[in-house]
Amino acid sequence: MDAWLSWLICGRSRKSSYALLAPAVLWLALFLIIPVACLLELGFLRLGPYGTVVFSLTLSNFSRAIEPRYLEILLRTLGYAGITTLLCLALGFPAAYYLSFRAGRRRELCLAALMIPFWTSCLVALYSWMIILGREGLLNSLLLRSGLIAHPLRLLNTPFSVVLGLAYFYIPFMVLPLYGSLEKLPRQYLEASYDLGAGRARTFFKVTLPLCLPGVVAGCILTFIPCMGDFLTAEFLGGPRTYLVGNLIQNQFLMAQDWPFGAALTSVLLILLVAGLYFYQRVEPQR
Amino acid sequence: MSRGGGALLRLEGVTKSFGTTPVLRGIDLAIARAEFLTLLGPSGCGKTTTLRLIAGFETPDAGRLLLEGRDLAGLPPYKRDVHTVFQHYALFPHYDIFENVAFGLRVRRLPQDEVAARVREALALVKLSGFERRLPASLSGGQMQRIALARALVCRPALLLLDEPLGALDLKLRKEMQLELKSLQRKIGVTFVYVTHDQEEAMTMSDRIAVFNHGRLEQLGSPAEIYERPRTAFVADFIGAANVLTAQEASGLFCGRLKGEGPVAIRPERIAVRYHQNGGPAEGTLRLNARLLDNVFLGNSNQIFVEALGGAGKRLMALSMDGEHRQPRAPGSPLWLDIAAKDILALDA
C-alpha cells in the first residue's frame, strides 16, 4: 500500500499521472459524458405512443426545435438572461468594489450576507418572493400605506419579477469573480495612476476596469449560463408571457412526456452555449 | 544651493502614526531646488512613509508640507506636481510602453503630436528608443526601471520621488544605474528625493543625505559631512564602519586625554596599527596599548581586530592598506594604536 502510494504521489511516470486523473475522469464519464451522449442520441429518436421512445432515427425533433414559436422562446430566454446578467453586473460591481476597497473589517460580514441567501433552499426563497411581491404582499402594502400608490401594483408574474428573481439567485456568481479580480489587482497600479495626475474616475476607467476585465467576463459567463437553464424562477414568479426555454424543456420531460423533443431542445441550448464560449475564447485577445 | 525661503519643499514638524505605532516623530526638512536628496535608514525608520506623505498617499497627523510655499494639505496625489518611481515600477500591464509613458500627458490633454514628441524624447533620455510597442511584461527589470523613470519624468514634475527604485536589480546593474541616475539628474536638473536603505548607494548619488532612525531625522548633510562628522552613534555606525565608544569607555581608554566627555566614534581606517613603539606618538596623536585578536585579509586591505588595554578594555576594528599587515601574526601579539585627536569624533550623548 505504502509503496503504491509513493509511486502515485511522487512518481513522474505517465502511468502514475493517469492514475491520479482516473477518479475524476471516471466520475465525469459516468455522470456527465455518458448522460449527455444519451441525451444527444435521444434527440434523434422518434416518439412512440404513450410517451415511449421508438428506435428509429429522425431529424424531426431538431427541425421542430427551431420552428419560429420555439425560437421565440429561445430568444426570449436569451433576452432575460442578458438583462439579468447586466443587472447583476450593475448591482454587483459596486458591491464587489466596496468589498475589496472599502469594507475593511466588515468584509467577512458582507461576504456572509452575500452567501447566506445562496445557501437557503431556493423554494423557500421563491415563496418568500411571492409573499413580498404578491398583490397583497409586503411591498404593495408598504407602498399603499405610505400613500405612494392608490391601487396595488401587479408585481408578481411579470417580466419584472422574473428578472428580479433570477438576479437574486445568481448575483453571487457575479460578485465573487469580480471581488476576486479586484482583490488581485495590485494597489500600486492605482497609486501610479493617481500619482501621474489621473483622478478617481479616470483611474477607474483606464486602470481598474481594464485590469479586472477578466473578472467581469467570468462573472458574466457564470451568471448568464445558469440563467439560460433556469426554470423554477419563471415557474414560480413568472406568467405565461415569461415562459422560458427551461420551462419548455421541463414540460417536455415531465408533462408532455415527449422525451426526444426535450432532448433535442436541450441539445440546441447546449450547443448554443458551448459555441458561444468557444467563439468568445477565439476572439478574446491573449494576455 | 538655496536654503530657507527658497526651498522647493519644506516639511515642518511632520508626525505620523499607524494605529498606536508612531512612524514619524516630528520631521523638519527643507529640500532645495535641483538637489539630489536621499532619505536613508534601516527598514521601519519612516523614510518610505515620508515619501508617501510627499506624494499624497498618506496624510500627516500633525505638521505641514509646503511645496513652493503652498500647503499640500488636502491635495490628493493627482493634484500634486510630484511624481513617483515605484519600488516595483508599477508599469500598467495592459498598456504598451508608449501608452505607459504617455499616461500622464494624456491626463493633461496635450495634443497628440506633442504627446508623441515628448514620449520619444523621454524614451531617448532613458536610452530605450524603439521600445514603444513592447509590453511591460517583455522587459527586463532594468528596462522596466528606466520606463518607470521616463513615465514620471515626461510630465516634468517639480519633484521626483524614487522609492528604492534599484532594490530589485542585481548588484552590477544597480551600480551602473546609480551612476546613470545621478548623471541624468544633473542633466535635467529635476529635484530628486530618493529612498534607500543602502548607505553606499546614498553616498554614491546624493548631494545631501537625510539619515532616519526610529521616525526621527538623525542628521542631514552632504555625504562627506555625514561620514566625517557623524552626530550620533547611530549615524556613525550606519554610514560606513565605526568603532563607537560610550562616554565611560572613552574616558577609561583615553584617561582624560580627550577634550569632551561624551561618547565618541573612530573610523577603522583612522587607526594606525603599529607593532613597534619606535619613539612616542606624533604631535596631536593619542597612543593606546592593545593586543591582536584577529587579522582578516580583504584583498585591498586588512581588517585588524584588536583589544585595547586600559580602562575596562575594548574591542576595536582597524582597517589598514599597509602591506606590513599582510604578514600573519599570532593572536595576542602586543601592538600600539595611534589615533589623531581630530579623528576621535565626539558624538551627541
XYZ file of C-alpha atoms in Angstrom:
636
model
C 0.000 0.000 0.000
C 2.737 2.381 1.060
C 4.855 1.691 -1.999
C 1.820 2.111 -4.197
C 1.005 5.475 -2.613
C 4.531 6.745 -3.003
C 4.526 5.629 -6.644
C 1.277 7.518 -7.089
C 2.299 10.739 -5.380
C 5.987 11.044 -6.164
C 6.081 9.179 -9.466
C 6.792 11.198 -12.561
C 5.767 8.441 -14.958
C 2.892 8.706 -17.398
C 1.137 5.838 -15.671
C 1.060 7.482 -12.265
C -0.251 10.686 -13.873
C -3.138 8.773 -15.420
C -3.778 7.069 -12.101
C -4.156 10.445 -10.426
C -6.623 11.609 -13.073
C -8.595 8.371 -13.164
C -11.161 9.053 -10.382
C -12.154 12.431 -11.827
C -12.329 11.096 -15.369
C -14.393 8.126 -14.209
C -16.768 10.400 -12.348
C -17.201 12.738 -15.321
C -17.653 9.846 -17.716
C -20.295 8.176 -15.575
C -22.312 11.218 -14.618
C -21.703 13.753 -17.355
C -20.358 12.389 -20.602
C -22.496 9.249 -20.843
C -25.754 11.026 -19.853
C -25.072 13.875 -22.302
C -24.321 11.365 -25.043
C -27.560 9.527 -24.232
C -29.415 12.843 -24.347
C -27.947 13.719 -27.736
C -28.889 10.308 -29.072
C -32.406 10.614 -27.642
C -32.912 13.778 -29.698
C -32.579 11.756 -32.909
C -35.178 9.149 -31.928
C -38.900 9.106 -32.584
C -41.693 9.496 -30.037
C -43.868 6.425 -29.793
C -47.399 6.105 -28.369
C -47.917 6.917 -24.640
C -44.556 8.638 -24.221
C -42.444 5.679 -25.276
C -39.337 6.051 -27.426
C -39.038 4.302 -30.780
C -35.570 3.425 -32.015
C -35.659 4.913 -35.481
C -33.501 7.838 -36.485
C -35.062 11.184 -37.403
C -34.176 14.863 -37.590
C -37.751 15.964 -36.984
C -37.165 16.842 -33.308
C -34.443 19.280 -34.262
C -36.375 20.827 -37.115
C -39.267 21.268 -34.691
C -36.946 22.842 -32.100
C -36.053 25.634 -34.478
C -39.614 26.385 -35.517
C -40.476 30.085 -35.005
C -42.687 29.546 -31.935
C -39.868 27.703 -30.148
C -37.194 30.051 -31.450
C -39.196 32.888 -29.946
C -38.952 31.208 -26.534
C -35.228 30.720 -27.023
C -34.714 34.370 -27.988
C -36.855 35.481 -25.038
C -34.667 33.383 -22.740
C -31.537 34.967 -24.227
C -33.078 38.362 -23.521
C -33.963 37.508 -19.928
C -30.537 36.010 -19.266
C -28.850 39.020 -20.877
C -30.880 41.598 -18.934
C -30.360 39.659 -15.703
C -26.602 39.499 -16.351
C -26.442 43.240 -16.986
C -28.494 43.929 -13.862
C -26.208 41.657 -11.820
C -23.181 43.496 -13.240
C -24.686 46.894 -12.440
C -25.542 45.834 -8.887
C -22.563 43.545 -8.371
C -19.696 45.737 -9.496
C -20.233 48.474 -6.897
C -20.736 45.776 -4.275
C -17.516 43.983 -5.244
C -15.695 47.320 -5.320
C -16.979 48.146 -1.859
C -15.970 44.699 -0.561
C -12.465 44.985 -1.931
C -11.681 48.655 -1.293
C -13.895 49.966 1.475
C -15.334 47.162 3.605
C -12.310 46.810 5.890
C -13.360 44.862 8.969
C -16.916 44.439 7.697
C -15.676 42.362 4.771
C -16.344 38.950 6.359
C -19.816 40.033 7.411
C -20.614 41.351 3.932
C -19.380 38.186 2.234
C -21.502 36.101 4.604
C -24.503 38.315 3.846
C -23.879 37.663 0.152
C -23.590 33.894 0.552
C -26.254 33.035 3.151
C -29.279 33.622 0.840
C -27.456 31.468 -1.686
C -27.320 28.576 0.769
C -31.006 28.699 1.676
C -33.338 26.418 -0.248
C -34.441 28.085 -3.445
C -38.029 27.008 -2.814
C -38.034 28.933 0.467
C -36.590 31.933 -1.330
C -39.153 31.712 -4.160
C -42.086 31.508 -1.753
C -40.625 34.457 0.148
C -40.519 36.483 -3.042
C -44.129 35.513 -3.748
C -45.088 36.813 -0.324
C -43.160 40.031 -0.880
C -44.360 40.711 -4.425
C -47.948 39.421 -4.245
C -50.987 41.607 -4.797
C -51.481 41.854 -1.048
C -47.813 41.269 -0.403
C -45.290 43.096 1.725
C -44.190 45.565 -0.932
C -47.672 46.519 -2.087
C -48.979 47.012 1.442
C -45.957 49.182 2.303
C -46.470 51.299 -0.819
C -50.215 51.589 -0.184
C -49.747 52.564 3.444
C -47.146 55.191 2.558
C -49.610 56.687 0.082
C -47.274 56.404 -2.885
C -49.820 54.335 -4.814
C -53.626 54.203 -4.690
C -54.101 50.680 -6.044
C -51.890 47.623 -5.564
C -49.350 47.140 -8.347
C -49.122 43.966 -10.344
C -45.616 42.833 -9.454
C -45.810 39.067 -9.379
C -45.980 37.011 -12.601
C -44.435 39.781 -14.656
C -41.115 40.053 -16.532
C -40.021 42.306 -13.667
C -40.498 39.608 -11.031
C -38.696 37.002 -13.168
C -35.642 39.228 -13.741
C -35.684 40.154 -10.054
C -35.762 36.501 -9.019
C -33.013 35.482 -11.470
C -30.802 38.367 -10.373
C -31.439 37.494 -6.745
C -30.329 33.888 -7.232
C -27.328 34.436 -9.481
C -25.766 37.650 -8.190
C -23.148 35.780 -6.058
C -21.841 34.259 -9.305
C -21.205 37.813 -10.491
C -19.897 39.367 -7.297
C -17.404 36.659 -6.332
C -15.310 36.668 -9.560
C -15.414 40.479 -9.609
C -14.330 40.625 -5.993
C -11.554 38.119 -6.704
C -10.183 40.101 -9.626
C -10.341 43.380 -7.687
C -8.549 41.745 -4.760
C -5.778 40.522 -7.068
C -5.331 43.992 -8.582
C -2.063 45.398 -7.177
C -2.842 48.690 -5.461
C 0.415 50.081 -6.801
C -1.158 50.434 -10.267
C -3.850 52.649 -8.801
C -1.296 54.684 -6.892
C 0.786 55.078 -10.054
C -2.280 56.359 -11.889
C -3.158 58.896 -9.172
C 0.498 59.850 -8.987
C 0.587 60.645 -12.705
C -2.333 63.033 -12.296
C -5.323 60.840 -13.156
C -8.345 61.485 -10.935
C -10.619 58.830 -9.466
C -12.904 58.455 -12.491
C -10.050 58.308 -14.987
C -8.142 55.823 -12.833
C -11.236 53.650 -12.622
C -11.880 53.588 -16.382
C -8.248 53.494 -17.546
C -6.681 51.211 -14.948
C -9.082 49.451 -12.552
C -11.715 48.374 -15.066
C -9.394 47.148 -17.855
C -7.278 45.216 -15.383
C -10.256 43.422 -13.832
C -11.957 42.769 -17.166
C -11.237 39.008 -16.912
C -13.270 39.042 -13.696
C -16.099 40.913 -15.423
C -16.160 38.365 -18.251
C -16.005 35.414 -15.853
C -18.817 36.894 -13.765
C -20.980 37.472 -16.839
C -20.455 33.938 -18.145
C -21.124 32.398 -14.743
C -24.330 34.423 -14.389
C -25.580 34.098 -17.944
C -25.297 30.311 -18.286
C -27.369 29.260 -15.249
C -29.940 31.967 -16.168
C -30.356 30.290 -19.564
C -31.227 26.987 -17.945
C -33.335 28.238 -15.032
C -36.963 27.117 -14.939
C -38.001 27.366 -11.267
C -37.907 31.174 -11.150
C -40.151 31.599 -14.183
C -42.385 28.808 -12.896
C -42.960 30.472 -9.522
C -42.571 34.192 -10.204
C -43.434 34.350 -13.891
C -46.567 34.077 -16.011
C -47.495 32.805 -19.467
C -45.531 35.641 -21.105
C -42.339 34.750 -19.287
C -42.228 31.139 -20.438
C -38.518 30.308 -20.857
C -36.567 27.527 -22.529
C -36.046 25.880 -19.159
C -39.818 25.648 -18.668
C -40.273 24.334 -22.192
C -37.725 21.578 -21.662
C -39.090 20.702 -18.236
C -42.563 20.394 -19.716
C -41.388 18.070 -22.466
C -39.899 15.686 -19.943
C -42.450 15.906 -17.133
C -45.782 16.975 -18.670
C -45.869 16.259 -22.410
C -43.786 13.086 -21.973
C -42.040 13.929 -25.248
C -38.501 12.998 -24.257
C -36.997 13.066 -27.745
C -38.178 16.648 -28.331
C -36.975 17.691 -24.843
C -33.606 16.133 -25.607
C -33.408 17.979 -28.937
C -34.206 21.286 -27.209
C -31.594 20.602 -24.545
C -29.030 19.777 -27.250
C -29.777 23.017 -29.104
C -29.330 25.025 -25.886
C -26.133 23.165 -25.027
C -24.653 23.606 -28.499
C -25.544 27.308 -28.455
C -23.790 27.880 -25.114
C -20.707 25.818 -25.964
C -20.407 27.565 -29.340
C -20.740 30.927 -27.618
C -17.970 30.122 -25.139
C -15.733 28.775 -27.890
C -16.288 31.888 -30.003
C -15.505 34.095 -27.008
C -12.226 32.258 -26.381
C -11.220 32.719 -30.003
C -11.832 36.479 -30.109
C -10.539 37.290 -26.625
C -7.081 38.855 -27.018
C -4.383 36.710 -25.474
C -2.996 38.268 -22.339
C 22.002 75.527 -3.121
C 19.285 77.796 -1.812
C 18.066 77.254 1.700
C 15.212 78.506 3.847
C 12.652 80.502 1.906
C 13.993 79.257 -1.423
C 13.378 75.620 -0.568
C 11.304 73.679 -3.072
C 9.692 71.523 -0.411
C 9.555 72.079 3.331
C 8.425 69.600 5.945
C 7.526 71.244 9.235
C 7.004 69.112 12.326
C 5.532 66.248 10.324
C 4.183 63.486 12.557
C 2.526 60.234 11.561
C 1.352 57.133 13.399
C -0.186 53.928 12.097
C -2.589 52.878 14.827
C -0.641 53.220 18.026
C 2.753 52.863 16.324
C 4.495 56.182 15.796
C 6.251 56.174 12.422
C 7.399 59.783 12.153
C 8.046 61.841 15.278
C 8.295 65.419 14.087
C 10.313 65.750 10.873
C 11.673 69.153 9.813
C 13.319 69.101 6.426
C 13.916 71.603 3.634
C 14.605 70.237 0.161
C 16.417 72.596 -2.181
C 15.680 73.048 -5.863
C 17.533 70.678 -8.206
C 19.199 68.768 -5.408
C 19.537 65.008 -5.057
C 18.390 64.282 -1.533
C 18.460 60.753 -0.166
C 16.357 59.551 2.733
C 18.497 56.840 4.270
C 17.779 54.492 7.132
C 17.011 50.917 8.130
C 13.601 49.434 7.312
C 10.857 50.837 9.502
C 12.673 54.132 10.100
C 9.964 56.206 8.396
C 11.722 57.073 5.133
C 9.124 55.470 2.857
C 6.302 56.981 4.895
C 7.899 60.396 4.390
C 7.921 59.768 0.648
C 4.270 58.664 0.673
C 3.327 61.777 2.624
C 5.001 63.950 -0.016
C 3.286 62.024 -2.824
C -0.052 62.350 -1.038
C -0.787 58.666 -0.414
C -0.776 59.312 3.335
C -1.797 62.350 5.340
C 0.265 63.611 8.280
C -1.254 63.541 11.785
C 0.398 66.877 12.528
C 2.737 69.284 10.784
C 2.768 70.807 7.310
C 4.228 70.076 3.893
C 4.891 73.131 1.721
C 5.675 72.738 -1.981
C 6.989 76.045 -3.331
C 5.442 77.722 -0.301
C 2.000 76.186 -0.922
C 0.489 73.942 1.759
C -0.164 70.479 0.329
C -2.775 69.584 2.975
C -5.963 68.286 1.394
C -4.441 67.965 -2.074
C -4.917 64.429 -3.456
C -1.925 62.782 -5.176
C -3.303 63.593 -8.631
C -3.262 67.313 -7.907
C 0.360 67.454 -6.745
C 3.184 68.415 -9.071
C 5.128 65.445 -7.751
C 5.676 62.092 -9.443
C 6.923 58.786 -8.093
C 9.089 55.974 -9.401
C 7.709 52.992 -7.518
C 9.737 50.227 -5.975
C 8.262 47.577 -8.271
C 7.883 50.057 -11.157
C 4.063 49.661 -11.331
C 4.035 49.852 -15.121
C 0.480 49.330 -16.393
C 0.483 45.778 -17.790
C -2.380 46.441 -20.220
C -0.641 49.350 -21.973
C 2.410 49.194 -24.208
C 5.492 51.250 -23.397
C 4.325 54.234 -25.437
C 0.978 54.381 -23.647
C 2.634 53.876 -20.271
C 4.922 56.835 -20.807
C 2.126 58.887 -22.398
C -0.287 58.240 -19.489
C 0.463 61.432 -17.576
C 0.457 63.507 -20.783
C -2.914 62.150 -21.872
C -4.317 63.070 -18.457
C -3.193 66.630 -19.175
C -4.971 66.513 -22.555
C -1.930 67.525 -24.576
C -2.253 67.442 -28.379
C -1.380 64.121 -29.976
C 1.779 65.297 -31.775
C 3.163 66.837 -28.579
C 2.462 63.601 -26.685
C 4.330 61.641 -29.360
C 7.261 64.072 -29.374
C 7.616 64.083 -25.599
C 7.346 60.316 -25.295
C 10.035 59.941 -27.956
C 12.235 62.423 -26.099
C 11.697 60.668 -22.745
C 12.493 57.245 -24.207
C 15.659 58.661 -25.770
C 16.608 60.097 -22.380
C 16.482 56.631 -20.775
C 18.064 55.038 -23.878
C 15.077 52.873 -24.766
C 14.041 54.353 -28.115
C 12.298 51.770 -30.264
C 10.549 50.072 -27.339
C 7.260 51.944 -27.956
C 5.159 48.936 -28.959
C 6.559 46.440 -26.455
C 4.521 45.354 -23.441
C 5.965 45.837 -19.942
C 5.962 42.076 -19.315
C 8.529 41.614 -22.115
C 11.085 43.946 -20.490
C 13.926 43.141 -18.101
C 13.995 44.629 -14.622
C 16.489 47.304 -15.596
C 14.446 48.283 -18.648
C 11.215 48.459 -16.634
C 13.012 50.664 -14.151
C 14.028 53.065 -16.938
C 10.499 53.152 -18.353
C 9.126 53.943 -14.887
C 11.627 56.796 -14.749
C 10.658 58.038 -18.233
C 6.953 57.838 -17.356
C 7.462 60.008 -14.289
C 9.875 62.477 -15.910
C 7.898 63.034 -19.099
C 5.406 65.152 -17.143
C 8.237 67.434 -15.948
C 7.358 67.336 -12.255
C 8.747 69.868 -9.799
C 9.857 66.976 -7.666
C 10.582 63.335 -8.434
C 10.221 60.751 -5.675
C 12.078 57.460 -6.017
C 11.189 54.612 -3.663
C 14.139 52.181 -3.638
C 13.940 52.023 -7.434
C 17.056 49.885 -7.756
C 16.142 47.465 -4.986
C 15.050 44.678 -7.331
C 18.098 44.824 -9.616
C 21.210 42.719 -9.296
C 24.339 44.275 -7.837
C 26.212 45.002 -11.059
C 23.237 46.600 -12.788
C 22.465 48.537 -9.623
C 25.929 50.089 -9.596
C 25.576 51.087 -13.249
C 22.125 52.543 -12.714
C 23.306 54.540 -9.693
C 25.792 56.466 -11.774
C 23.352 56.782 -14.651
C 20.587 58.135 -12.406
C 22.945 60.658 -10.891
C 24.177 61.965 -14.240
C 20.594 62.048 -15.557
C 19.511 64.102 -12.559
C 22.377 66.561 -13.128
C 21.483 66.836 -16.806
C 17.770 67.567 -16.404
C 18.022 69.474 -13.114
C 14.895 67.954 -11.550
C 14.843 67.654 -7.756
C 15.137 64.016 -6.701
C 14.066 62.654 -3.337
C 15.430 59.150 -3.201
C 14.687 56.488 -0.598
C 17.137 53.705 0.111
C 18.445 51.602 2.960
C 21.767 51.110 1.190
C 24.305 53.561 2.600
C 26.737 53.007 -0.267
C 24.028 53.887 -2.776
C 23.242 57.027 -0.792
C 26.922 58.027 -0.706
C 27.307 57.447 -4.465
C 24.385 59.535 -5.633
C 23.345 62.175 -3.144
C 24.018 65.871 -2.812
C 22.679 65.558 0.700
C 21.652 62.616 2.845
C 18.929 62.668 5.488
C 19.574 59.815 7.907
C 16.395 58.487 9.536
C 16.104 56.283 12.599
C 13.001 55.352 14.602
C 10.946 58.067 12.927
C 13.430 60.830 13.621
C 15.768 62.722 11.340
C 19.130 61.901 12.919
C 21.321 64.008 10.664
C 21.151 65.958 7.438
C 24.232 66.825 5.430
C 26.437 66.091 2.439
C 27.874 62.576 2.207
C 31.269 63.906 3.345
C 29.771 65.755 6.320
C 27.776 62.732 7.381
C 30.814 60.481 7.113
C 33.357 62.785 8.662
C 31.176 64.440 11.282
C 28.518 61.932 12.326
C 26.433 63.452 15.071
C 25.098 60.328 16.735
C 26.286 56.807 17.395
C 23.555 55.548 15.039
C 24.789 57.680 12.117
C 28.426 56.783 12.771
C 27.564 53.102 12.785
C 25.065 53.109 9.906
C 27.190 55.075 7.434
C 30.484 53.311 6.945
C 32.030 51.285 9.723
C 32.869 52.879 13.041
C 34.172 51.991 16.460
C 31.618 53.598 18.763
C 32.711 54.113 22.383
C 30.341 55.096 25.165
C 31.311 58.056 27.347
C 32.512 55.653 30.023
C 34.590 53.535 27.617
C 36.125 56.628 26.040
C 37.184 58.193 29.345
C 38.517 54.814 30.525
C 40.622 54.239 27.418
C 41.949 57.735 26.897
C 42.302 58.590 30.630
C 41.094 62.176 30.302
C 43.276 62.969 27.293
C 40.103 63.890 25.348
C 38.557 67.329 25.384
C 34.891 66.277 25.577
C 33.267 63.811 27.918
C 30.584 62.241 25.726
C 30.633 59.142 23.531
C 32.997 59.090 20.549
C 33.378 57.305 17.218
C 36.606 56.335 15.460
C 36.686 55.226 11.822
C 38.649 51.978 11.410
C 40.876 53.437 8.658
C 41.880 56.266 11.038
C 43.508 53.867 13.472
C 47.165 53.229 12.675
C 48.298 49.828 13.959
C 51.990 49.574 14.937
C 53.943 46.562 16.078
C 56.923 48.639 17.299
C 56.834 51.508 19.718
C 59.603 53.433 17.779
C 59.560 56.624 19.793
C 56.450 58.317 21.068
C 53.326 59.176 19.110
C 53.441 62.165 16.768
C 52.145 65.588 17.820
C 48.353 65.590 18.297
C 48.186 61.799 18.215
C 46.985 59.572 21.035
C 48.547 56.161 21.555
C 46.809 53.120 23.057
C 48.305 49.783 24.111
C 46.493 46.841 22.597
C 46.828 43.202 21.651
C 45.902 41.468 18.404
C 42.728 39.399 18.275
C 42.404 38.642 14.589
C 43.602 39.842 11.195
C 41.354 39.366 8.155
C 42.788 39.801 4.657
C 40.266 41.568 2.372
C 42.353 41.854 -0.778
C 42.991 45.586 -0.988
C 43.117 45.982 2.803
C 43.360 44.155 6.084
C 40.744 44.211 8.797
C 42.520 44.062 12.147
C 40.585 43.246 15.306
C 42.339 44.312 18.481
C 41.589 44.623 22.144
C 42.667 47.948 23.642
C 44.247 47.593 27.079
C 43.496 50.137 29.749
C 40.204 51.163 31.211
C 37.804 48.220 31.029
C 39.406 47.155 27.724
C 37.544 47.454 24.418
C 37.441 45.552 21.166
C 38.282 47.832 18.245
C 38.471 47.307 14.499
C 41.151 48.923 12.351
C 41.460 48.919 8.587
C 44.881 49.083 7.032
C 46.022 49.307 3.429
C 49.569 48.872 4.662
C 51.413 45.881 3.176
C 53.066 45.223 6.537
C 49.806 43.814 7.861
C 49.692 41.084 5.231
C 52.214 39.204 7.406
C 50.280 36.895 9.676
C 50.916 37.431 13.362
C 49.949 35.352 16.315
C 46.810 36.466 18.105
C 47.784 38.032 21.400
C 50.782 39.880 19.923
C 51.241 43.249 21.595
C 50.693 46.320 19.415
C 50.085 50.044 19.614
C 47.257 52.085 18.156
C 47.939 55.662 17.021
C 44.828 57.811 16.609
C 44.946 61.520 15.714
C 42.918 63.553 18.222
C 40.958 65.118 15.362
C 39.840 61.653 14.235
C 38.162 60.942 17.552
C 34.684 62.123 16.623
C 32.621 63.476 19.515
C 29.012 62.264 19.356
C 25.849 63.601 20.952
C 25.220 61.848 24.252
